[in-house]
Each structure stands twice: as structure tokens, then as C-alpha cells.
Amino acid sequence: QLQLQESGPGLVRPSETLTLTCTVIGGSISSGDYSWGWVRQSPRKGLEWLGSIYNNGFSDDSPSFRSRASLSVDTSKNQFSLRVSSVTAADTAIYFCARYDYDKSVDAFDIWGQGTAVTVSS
Amino acid sequence: DIQMTQSPSSLSASVGDRVTITCRASQGISPFLNWYQHKPGVAPRLLIFGASSLPSGVPSRFTGSGSGTDFTLTISSLQPEDFATYYCQQSYSSPRTFGQGTRLEIK
């Protein structure tokens, strides 16, 4: 059974860059009709999709985060990553990585990680 | 962006009850509506995709229905493990957007 595991710093100072990594366990990041995305959960905004990246490196970003967020994939490590620059307290949230099955008969986030909490504070 | 509105925002119910959660989209999205279950500290779980399809392993007491802008998730007979927060999400267009969640609590 494929699993996803997020890793990150836990605490980030305002104006710095947040980097999160998701490791794909029990399967290959390169196989199948999937993209690999990030969703965050905060009390203020609920669940927000930040963006997704395909195996070929093409990314689909939410307009709300496009100016600050970038995604990358490292198929050799079976990982994908999210970088968010110039963080503020509003970026405090639980960040989930998730697999998106873009087969049109599914078109959903079908596997999620447990999430990693990020606090932005000095 | 397509706005997703769930109701109610919270709900108290008992084991064995039948419950219904509603999700309304700001424009037609059929059938690109998904439902997720989330418990604190656990990975969210896909419950329904394509408005009414159940992934393998999801119990048949969960039913999704609806079309156009209005969709529902029904749990026919609540079990103790069903107390969680439920989210709808549209996959009709980018950016993918979620409802604000419905917290299902034990009465």
C-alpha cells in the first residue's frame, strides 16, 4: 500500500522560506497517471490546495500562491517538495502532501500523508 | 475560483443515526465532486469521487449523490469510527477548492 510521509522544519521565522518534502513509500513516484500535490489546513481558511506537480516536472499552481510557492520533484529519491517564500503568520498551518489521480474517472486526491504542522513565528 | 459551501458546519448525532451533509458549488461542476473524511492526526481519506463512486474499501453506508451545483453525502447508519470532519472538493477546474468542512460529533 502506497504511503506518503511529509517532513519539514516545524518552526519557520517570518520572511524566511519554508521547504517541505514528501517521500513516496511503497511505490514509484514515476508510475501511473498521477500528480503530486500539497494541501494545507488552517483554522482561518480550512483546506487550501497550493499546487501539484507531474512526473515530468510540469506544475499546476494555485493563483493564490503562484508568486510565493514552487514545486519540484526528484524521481531518483521518490520525493517531491514545496517551497514557500516570504512566509507570514498566515502560513501557519498543517501541510499535507497528497497523490492526485487525474484519470477522469477518478479526478481526486486518493492518497494523503498524515500532515506536518508548520508554525511561523519569531 | 469555484466556491464550495457546506452545510451544516457542525452536526451532533448518535450511533445508528442517518446523517446528510450538503455541499453547494458556485457554478455547475457535475460530476466532479469528491468527499473526504478527516480525523485529527490521521491522513485524510477519500470517501467518494465523481459525486457518487466509492473507492475500494469504503463501506457502503456512505453514499454520494447530486448534480449541477448541489451534492450530498449520506451516512446511512453512523458507526463510532465515522465521527470526523467531512470535506467536499471540486475537481471541475483549477484551482481545486474545498468546502469549509462539516464536523460530525457524538451526541
PDB file of C-alpha atoms in Angstrom:
ATOM      1  CA  GLN A   1       0.000   0.000   0.000  1.00  0.00           C
ATOM      2  CA  LEU A   2       1.489   3.298  -1.079  1.00  0.00           C
ATOM      3  CA  GLN A   3       2.066   5.836   1.695  1.00  0.00           C
ATOM      4  CA  LEU A   4       3.166   9.456   1.787  1.00  0.00           C
ATOM      5  CA  GLN A   5       5.315  10.991   4.516  1.00  0.00           C
ATOM      6  CA  GLU A   6       5.827  14.721   4.938  1.00  0.00           C
ATOM      7  CA  SER A   7       8.920  16.222   6.525  1.00  0.00           C
ATOM      8  CA  GLY A   8       9.670  19.803   7.389  1.00  0.00           C
ATOM      9  CA  PRO A   9      11.104  22.245   9.936  1.00  0.00           C
ATOM     10  CA  GLY A  10       8.102  22.680  12.235  1.00  0.00           C
ATOM     11  CA  LEU A  11       9.004  26.297  13.004  1.00  0.00           C
ATOM     12  CA  VAL A  12       9.905  28.997  10.478  1.00  0.00           C
ATOM     13  CA  ARG A  13      10.654  32.657  11.095  1.00  0.00           C
ATOM     14  CA  PRO A  14       8.649  35.356   9.318  1.00  0.00           C
ATOM     15  CA  SER A  15      10.014  36.388   5.890  1.00  0.00           C
ATOM     16  CA  GLU A  16      12.002  33.147   5.556  1.00  0.00           C
ATOM     17  CA  THR A  17      11.407  30.326   3.087  1.00  0.00           C
ATOM     18  CA  LEU A  18       9.537  27.186   4.104  1.00  0.00           C
ATOM     19  CA  THR A  19      10.639  23.944   2.479  1.00  0.00           C
ATOM     20  CA  LEU A  20       8.629  20.746   2.849  1.00  0.00           C
ATOM     21  CA  THR A  21       9.378  17.352   1.376  1.00  0.00           C
ATOM     22  CA  CYS A  22       7.085  14.408   0.765  1.00  0.00           C
ATOM     23  CA  THR A  23       8.511  10.917   0.426  1.00  0.00           C
ATOM     24  CA  VAL A  24       6.572   8.308  -1.513  1.00  0.00           C
ATOM     25  CA  ILE A  25       6.815   4.920   0.214  1.00  0.00           C
ATOM     26  CA  GLY A  26       5.781   1.567  -1.219  1.00  0.00           C
ATOM     27  CA  GLY A  27       5.540   2.659  -4.843  1.00  0.00           C
ATOM     28  CA  SER A  28       7.193   4.705  -7.538  1.00  0.00           C
ATOM     29  CA  ILE A  29       6.541   8.400  -7.968  1.00  0.00           C
ATOM     30  CA  SER A  30       7.072   7.885 -11.695  1.00  0.00           C
ATOM     31  CA  SER A  31       4.359   5.344 -12.369  1.00  0.00           C
ATOM     32  CA  GLY A  32       0.753   5.854 -13.339  1.00  0.00           C
ATOM     33  CA  ASP A  33      -1.470   8.798 -14.177  1.00  0.00           C
ATOM     34  CA  TYR A  34      -0.795  10.806 -11.052  1.00  0.00           C
ATOM     35  CA  SER A  35       0.311  14.217  -9.957  1.00  0.00           C
ATOM     36  CA  TRP A  36       1.700  15.027  -6.544  1.00  0.00           C
ATOM     37  CA  GLY A  37       0.293  17.920  -4.603  1.00  0.00           C
ATOM     38  CA  TRP A  38       0.166  19.961  -1.453  1.00  0.00           C
ATOM     39  CA  VAL A  39      -2.872  20.961   0.593  1.00  0.00           C
ATOM     40  CA  ARG A  40      -2.801  22.929   3.811  1.00  0.00           C
ATOM     41  CA  GLN A  41      -5.277  23.231   6.648  1.00  0.00           C
ATOM     42  CA  SER A  42      -5.632  26.304   8.824  1.00  0.00           C
ATOM     43  CA  PRO A  43      -8.393  27.459  11.192  1.00  0.00           C
ATOM     44  CA  ARG A  44      -8.873  30.630   9.142  1.00  0.00           C
ATOM     45  CA  LYS A  45      -9.078  29.184   5.631  1.00  0.00           C
ATOM     46  CA  GLY A  46      -9.846  25.472   6.079  1.00  0.00           C
ATOM     47  CA  LEU A  47      -8.338  23.272   3.357  1.00  0.00           C
ATOM     48  CA  GLU A  48      -6.441  25.064   0.587  1.00  0.00           C
ATOM     49  CA  TRP A  49      -4.817  23.438  -2.415  1.00  0.00           C
ATOM     50  CA  LEU A  50      -1.401  25.016  -3.072  1.00  0.00           C
ATOM     51  CA  GLY A  51      -0.353  23.184  -6.204  1.00  0.00           C
ATOM     52  CA  SER A  52       0.533  19.891  -7.848  1.00  0.00           C
ATOM     53  CA  ILE A  53       3.448  18.624  -9.899  1.00  0.00           C
ATOM     54  CA  TYR A  54       3.624  15.880 -12.515  1.00  0.00           C
ATOM     55  CA  ASN A  55       6.424  13.383 -13.024  1.00  0.00           C
ATOM     56  CA  ASN A  56       7.695  15.377 -15.990  1.00  0.00           C
ATOM     57  CA  GLY A  57       8.147  18.452 -13.813  1.00  0.00           C
ATOM     58  CA  PHE A  58       5.124  20.349 -15.115  1.00  0.00           C
ATOM     59  CA  SER A  59       3.355  22.036 -12.232  1.00  0.00           C
ATOM     60  CA  ASP A  60      -0.147  23.373 -11.732  1.00  0.00           C
ATOM     61  CA  ASP A  61      -0.227  26.103  -9.100  1.00  0.00           C
ATOM     62  CA  SER A  62      -2.993  27.842  -7.261  1.00  0.00           C
ATOM     63  CA  PRO A  63      -3.089  31.525  -8.306  1.00  0.00           C
ATOM     64  CA  SER A  64      -3.218  32.442  -4.618  1.00  0.00           C
ATOM     65  CA  PHE A  65       0.263  31.033  -4.078  1.00  0.00           C
ATOM     66  CA  ARG A  66       1.870  31.262  -7.505  1.00  0.00           C
ATOM     67  CA  SER A  67       4.065  34.242  -6.628  1.00  0.00           C
ATOM     68  CA  ARG A  68       5.494  32.593  -3.493  1.00  0.00           C
ATOM     69  CA  ALA A  69       5.304  28.841  -3.990  1.00  0.00           C
ATOM     70  CA  SER A  70       7.339  26.492  -6.140  1.00  0.00           C
ATOM     71  CA  LEU A  71       7.168  22.740  -6.517  1.00  0.00           C
ATOM     72  CA  SER A  72       9.795  20.248  -7.569  1.00  0.00           C
ATOM     73  CA  VAL A  73      10.098  16.510  -7.990  1.00  0.00           C
ATOM     74  CA  ASP A  74      13.129  14.245  -7.516  1.00  0.00           C
ATOM     75  CA  THR A  75      12.305  10.892  -9.073  1.00  0.00           C
ATOM     76  CA  SER A  76      15.670   9.417  -8.004  1.00  0.00           C
ATOM     77  CA  LYS A  77      14.696   9.918  -4.357  1.00  0.00           C
ATOM     78  CA  ASN A  78      10.979   9.236  -4.855  1.00  0.00           C
ATOM     79  CA  GLN A  79      10.254  12.654  -3.355  1.00  0.00           C
ATOM     80  CA  PHE A  80       8.558  15.904  -4.209  1.00  0.00           C
ATOM     81  CA  SER A  81       8.922  19.241  -2.466  1.00  0.00           C
ATOM     82  CA  LEU A  82       7.200  22.546  -1.812  1.00  0.00           C
ATOM     83  CA  ARG A  83       8.936  25.857  -1.194  1.00  0.00           C
ATOM     84  CA  VAL A  84       7.004  28.870   0.080  1.00  0.00           C
ATOM     85  CA  SER A  85       8.921  32.124   0.252  1.00  0.00           C
ATOM     86  CA  SER A  86       8.370  35.190   2.427  1.00  0.00           C
ATOM     87  CA  VAL A  87       6.231  33.358   4.963  1.00  0.00           C
ATOM     88  CA  THR A  88       3.996  35.184   7.410  1.00  0.00           C
ATOM     89  CA  ALA A  89       1.874  34.090  10.355  1.00  0.00           C
ATOM     90  CA  ALA A  90      -0.921  33.421   7.844  1.00  0.00           C
ATOM     91  CA  ASP A  91       1.140  30.486   6.540  1.00  0.00           C
ATOM     92  CA  THR A  92       0.874  28.718   9.904  1.00  0.00           C
ATOM     93  CA  ALA A  93      -0.995  25.508   9.100  1.00  0.00           C
ATOM     94  CA  ILE A  94      -0.868  21.754   8.818  1.00  0.00           C
ATOM     95  CA  TYR A  95       0.579  20.877   5.435  1.00  0.00           C
ATOM     96  CA  PHE A  96      -0.460  17.655   3.697  1.00  0.00           C
ATOM     97  CA  CYS A  97       1.055  16.057   0.674  1.00  0.00           C
ATOM     98  CA  ALA A  98      -1.322  14.041  -1.480  1.00  0.00           C
ATOM     99  CA  ARG A  99      -1.409  11.984  -4.645  1.00  0.00           C
ATOM    100  CA  TYR A 100      -3.875  13.168  -7.275  1.00  0.00           C
ATOM    101  CA  ASP A 101      -5.319  10.568  -9.596  1.00  0.00           C
ATOM    102  CA  TYR A 102      -6.083  12.574 -12.731  1.00  0.00           C
ATOM    103  CA  ASP A 103      -7.697   9.700 -14.561  1.00  0.00           C
ATOM    104  CA  LYS A 104     -11.006  11.356 -15.467  1.00  0.00           C
ATOM    105  CA  SER A 105     -12.947   8.513 -13.882  1.00  0.00           C
ATOM    106  CA  VAL A 106     -11.375   9.442 -10.513  1.00  0.00           C
ATOM    107  CA  ASP A 107     -10.008  13.014 -10.569  1.00  0.00           C
ATOM    108  CA  ALA A 108      -9.366  13.189  -6.818  1.00  0.00           C
ATOM    109  CA  PHE A 109      -6.720  13.194  -4.095  1.00  0.00           C
ATOM    110  CA  ASP A 110      -6.739   9.468  -3.446  1.00  0.00           C
ATOM    111  CA  ILE A 111      -3.817   9.088  -1.005  1.00  0.00           C
ATOM    112  CA  TRP A 112      -2.722  11.591   1.642  1.00  0.00           C
ATOM    113  CA  GLY A 113       0.068  11.935   4.140  1.00  0.00           C
ATOM    114  CA  GLN A 114      -0.667  12.460   7.817  1.00  0.00           C
ATOM    115  CA  GLY A 115       0.378  16.092   7.630  1.00  0.00           C
ATOM    116  CA  THR A 116       3.123  18.148   9.194  1.00  0.00           C
ATOM    117  CA  ALA A 117       2.479  21.169  11.375  1.00  0.00           C
ATOM    118  CA  VAL A 118       4.237  24.408  10.484  1.00  0.00           C
ATOM    119  CA  THR A 119       4.296  27.449  12.726  1.00  0.00           C
ATOM    120  CA  VAL A 120       5.549  30.813  11.507  1.00  0.00           C
ATOM    121  CA  SER A 121       6.871  32.774  14.454  1.00  0.00           C
ATOM    122  CA  SER A 122       9.898  34.752  15.515  1.00  0.00           C
TER     123      SER A 122
ATOM    124  CA  ASP B   1     -12.377  30.252  -8.434  1.00  0.00           C
ATOM    125  CA  ILE B   2     -15.317  27.948  -7.730  1.00  0.00           C
ATOM    126  CA  GLN B   3     -16.615  28.457  -4.198  1.00  0.00           C
ATOM    127  CA  MET B   4     -17.757  25.405  -2.251  1.00  0.00           C
ATOM    128  CA  THR B   5     -20.210  25.843   0.617  1.00  0.00           C
ATOM    129  CA  GLN B   6     -21.029  23.029   3.030  1.00  0.00           C
ATOM    130  CA  SER B   7     -23.877  22.795   5.478  1.00  0.00           C
ATOM    131  CA  PRO B   8     -24.144  22.346   8.318  1.00  0.00           C
ATOM    132  CA  SER B   9     -20.752  23.384   9.649  1.00  0.00           C
ATOM    133  CA  SER B  10     -21.221  21.026  12.579  1.00  0.00           C
ATOM    134  CA  LEU B  11     -23.617  18.257  13.422  1.00  0.00           C
ATOM    135  CA  SER B  12     -24.310  16.154  16.517  1.00  0.00           C
ATOM    136  CA  ALA B  13     -25.661  12.655  16.011  1.00  0.00           C
ATOM    137  CA  SER B  14     -25.828   9.245  17.653  1.00  0.00           C
ATOM    138  CA  VAL B  15     -24.554   5.850  16.609  1.00  0.00           C
ATOM    139  CA  GLY B  16     -27.099   4.342  14.242  1.00  0.00           C
ATOM    140  CA  ASP B  17     -28.443   7.682  13.005  1.00  0.00           C
ATOM    141  CA  ARG B  18     -28.738   8.582   9.346  1.00  0.00           C
ATOM    142  CA  VAL B  19     -26.995  11.866   8.535  1.00  0.00           C
ATOM    143  CA  THR B  20     -26.775  14.024   5.439  1.00  0.00           C
ATOM    144  CA  ILE B  21     -24.227  16.706   4.635  1.00  0.00           C
ATOM    145  CA  THR B  22     -24.778  19.147   1.793  1.00  0.00           C
ATOM    146  CA  CYS B  23     -22.264  20.810  -0.498  1.00  0.00           C
ATOM    147  CA  ARG B  24     -23.135  23.591  -2.942  1.00  0.00           C
ATOM    148  CA  ALA B  25     -20.853  24.860  -5.691  1.00  0.00           C
ATOM    149  CA  SER B  26     -20.908  28.408  -7.052  1.00  0.00           C
ATOM    150  CA  GLN B  27     -21.328  27.002 -10.584  1.00  0.00           C
ATOM    151  CA  GLY B  28     -22.175  23.668 -12.172  1.00  0.00           C
ATOM    152  CA  ILE B  29     -19.456  21.057 -11.639  1.00  0.00           C
ATOM    153  CA  SER B  30     -21.086  17.698 -12.392  1.00  0.00           C
ATOM    154  CA  PRO B  31     -19.848  15.115 -11.768  1.00  0.00           C
ATOM    155  CA  PHE B  32     -16.543  16.426 -10.464  1.00  0.00           C
ATOM    156  CA  LEU B  33     -17.271  16.400  -6.760  1.00  0.00           C
ATOM    157  CA  ASN B  34     -15.315  14.462  -4.149  1.00  0.00           C
ATOM    158  CA  TRP B  35     -15.801  13.857  -0.436  1.00  0.00           C
ATOM    159  CA  TYR B  36     -13.100  13.282   2.172  1.00  0.00           C
ATOM    160  CA  GLN B  37     -13.107  12.187   5.800  1.00  0.00           C
ATOM    161  CA  HIS B  38     -10.518  13.580   8.201  1.00  0.00           C
ATOM    162  CA  LYS B  39      -9.693  12.744  11.777  1.00  0.00           C
ATOM    163  CA  PRO B  40      -7.026  14.695  13.715  1.00  0.00           C
ATOM    164  CA  GLY B  41      -3.537  13.270  13.337  1.00  0.00           C
ATOM    165  CA  VAL B  42      -4.599  10.853  10.601  1.00  0.00           C
ATOM    166  CA  ALA B  43      -4.257  11.150   6.841  1.00  0.00           C
ATOM    167  CA  PRO B  44      -7.471  12.361   5.182  1.00  0.00           C
ATOM    168  CA  ARG B  45      -9.359   9.622   3.379  1.00  0.00           C
ATOM    169  CA  LEU B  46     -11.099   9.786   0.019  1.00  0.00           C
ATOM    170  CA  LEU B  47     -14.711   8.647   0.563  1.00  0.00           C
ATOM    171  CA  ILE B  48     -16.478   9.483  -2.680  1.00  0.00           C
ATOM    172  CA  PHE B  49     -15.221  10.533  -6.130  1.00  0.00           C
ATOM    173  CA  GLY B  50     -17.174  11.595  -9.175  1.00  0.00           C
ATOM    174  CA  ALA B  51     -20.106  12.595  -6.932  1.00  0.00           C
ATOM    175  CA  SER B  52     -21.239   9.016  -6.274  1.00  0.00           C
ATOM    176  CA  SER B  53     -18.428   6.460  -6.704  1.00  0.00           C
ATOM    177  CA  LEU B  54     -16.876   4.706  -3.727  1.00  0.00           C
ATOM    178  CA  PRO B  55     -13.171   3.821  -3.721  1.00  0.00           C
ATOM    179  CA  SER B  56     -12.288   0.275  -2.806  1.00  0.00           C
ATOM    180  CA  GLY B  57     -12.542  -0.294   0.939  1.00  0.00           C
ATOM    181  CA  VAL B  58     -15.066   2.449   1.736  1.00  0.00           C
ATOM    182  CA  PRO B  59     -18.126   0.984   3.487  1.00  0.00           C
ATOM    183  CA  SER B  60     -21.407   1.000   1.593  1.00  0.00           C
ATOM    184  CA  ARG B  61     -23.116   3.035   4.319  1.00  0.00           C
ATOM    185  CA  PHE B  62     -21.508   6.075   2.659  1.00  0.00           C
ATOM    186  CA  THR B  63     -23.477   7.365  -0.332  1.00  0.00           C
ATOM    187  CA  GLY B  64     -22.846  10.381  -2.537  1.00  0.00           C
ATOM    188  CA  SER B  65     -25.413  11.960  -4.802  1.00  0.00           C
ATOM    189  CA  GLY B  66     -26.246  15.160  -6.598  1.00  0.00           C
ATOM    190  CA  SER B  67     -25.649  17.024  -9.823  1.00  0.00           C
ATOM    191  CA  GLY B  68     -25.161  20.508 -11.159  1.00  0.00           C
ATOM    192  CA  THR B  69     -24.345  22.646  -8.142  1.00  0.00           C
ATOM    193  CA  ASP B  70     -25.893  20.636  -5.294  1.00  0.00           C
ATOM    194  CA  PHE B  71     -24.454  17.470  -3.794  1.00  0.00           C
ATOM    195  CA  THR B  72     -24.986  15.382  -0.677  1.00  0.00           C
ATOM    196  CA  LEU B  73     -23.065  12.863   1.386  1.00  0.00           C
ATOM    197  CA  THR B  74     -25.252  10.477   3.345  1.00  0.00           C
ATOM    198  CA  ILE B  75     -24.163   8.063   6.053  1.00  0.00           C
ATOM    199  CA  SER B  76     -26.965   5.547   6.432  1.00  0.00           C
ATOM    200  CA  SER B  77     -26.188   4.247   9.939  1.00  0.00           C
ATOM    201  CA  LEU B  78     -23.482   6.051  11.872  1.00  0.00           C
ATOM    202  CA  GLN B  79     -20.726   3.950  13.348  1.00  0.00           C
ATOM    203  CA  PRO B  80     -18.355   5.091  16.135  1.00  0.00           C
ATOM    204  CA  GLU B  81     -15.483   5.411  13.662  1.00  0.00           C
ATOM    205  CA  ASP B  82     -17.479   7.845  11.479  1.00  0.00           C
ATOM    206  CA  PHE B  83     -17.185  10.776  13.882  1.00  0.00           C
ATOM    207  CA  ALA B  84     -14.828  13.052  11.991  1.00  0.00           C
ATOM    208  CA  THR B  85     -14.768  16.133   9.791  1.00  0.00           C
ATOM    209  CA  TYR B  86     -16.022  15.806   6.222  1.00  0.00           C
ATOM    210  CA  TYR B  87     -14.967  17.972   3.284  1.00  0.00           C
ATOM    211  CA  CYS B  88     -16.229  18.293  -0.243  1.00  0.00           C
ATOM    212  CA  GLN B  89     -13.881  19.285  -3.077  1.00  0.00           C
ATOM    213  CA  GLN B  90     -14.465  20.157  -6.710  1.00  0.00           C
ATOM    214  CA  SER B  91     -12.225  18.785  -9.434  1.00  0.00           C
ATOM    215  CA  TYR B  92     -14.046  20.554 -12.288  1.00  0.00           C
ATOM    216  CA  SER B  93     -11.443  23.263 -12.692  1.00  0.00           C
ATOM    217  CA  SER B  94      -8.227  24.635 -11.296  1.00  0.00           C
ATOM    218  CA  PRO B  95      -7.689  25.768  -8.604  1.00  0.00           C
ATOM    219  CA  ARG B  96      -9.116  22.749  -6.814  1.00  0.00           C
ATOM    220  CA  THR B  97     -11.248  24.129  -3.988  1.00  0.00           C
ATOM    221  CA  PHE B  98     -12.697  22.619  -0.830  1.00  0.00           C
ATOM    222  CA  GLY B  99     -15.711  23.245   1.299  1.00  0.00           C
ATOM    223  CA  GLN B 100     -15.104  24.588   4.792  1.00  0.00           C
ATOM    224  CA  GLY B 101     -15.834  21.236   6.400  1.00  0.00           C
ATOM    225  CA  THR B 102     -18.600  19.657   8.467  1.00  0.00           C
ATOM    226  CA  ARG B 103     -17.637  18.432  11.909  1.00  0.00           C
ATOM    227  CA  LEU B 104     -19.662  15.371  12.902  1.00  0.00           C
ATOM    228  CA  GLU B 105     -19.751  14.923  16.671  1.00  0.00           C
ATOM    229  CA  ILE B 106     -21.201  12.351  19.016  1.00  0.00           C
ATOM    230  CA  LYS B 107     -24.448  13.421  20.676  1.00  0.00           C
TER     231      LYS B 107
END
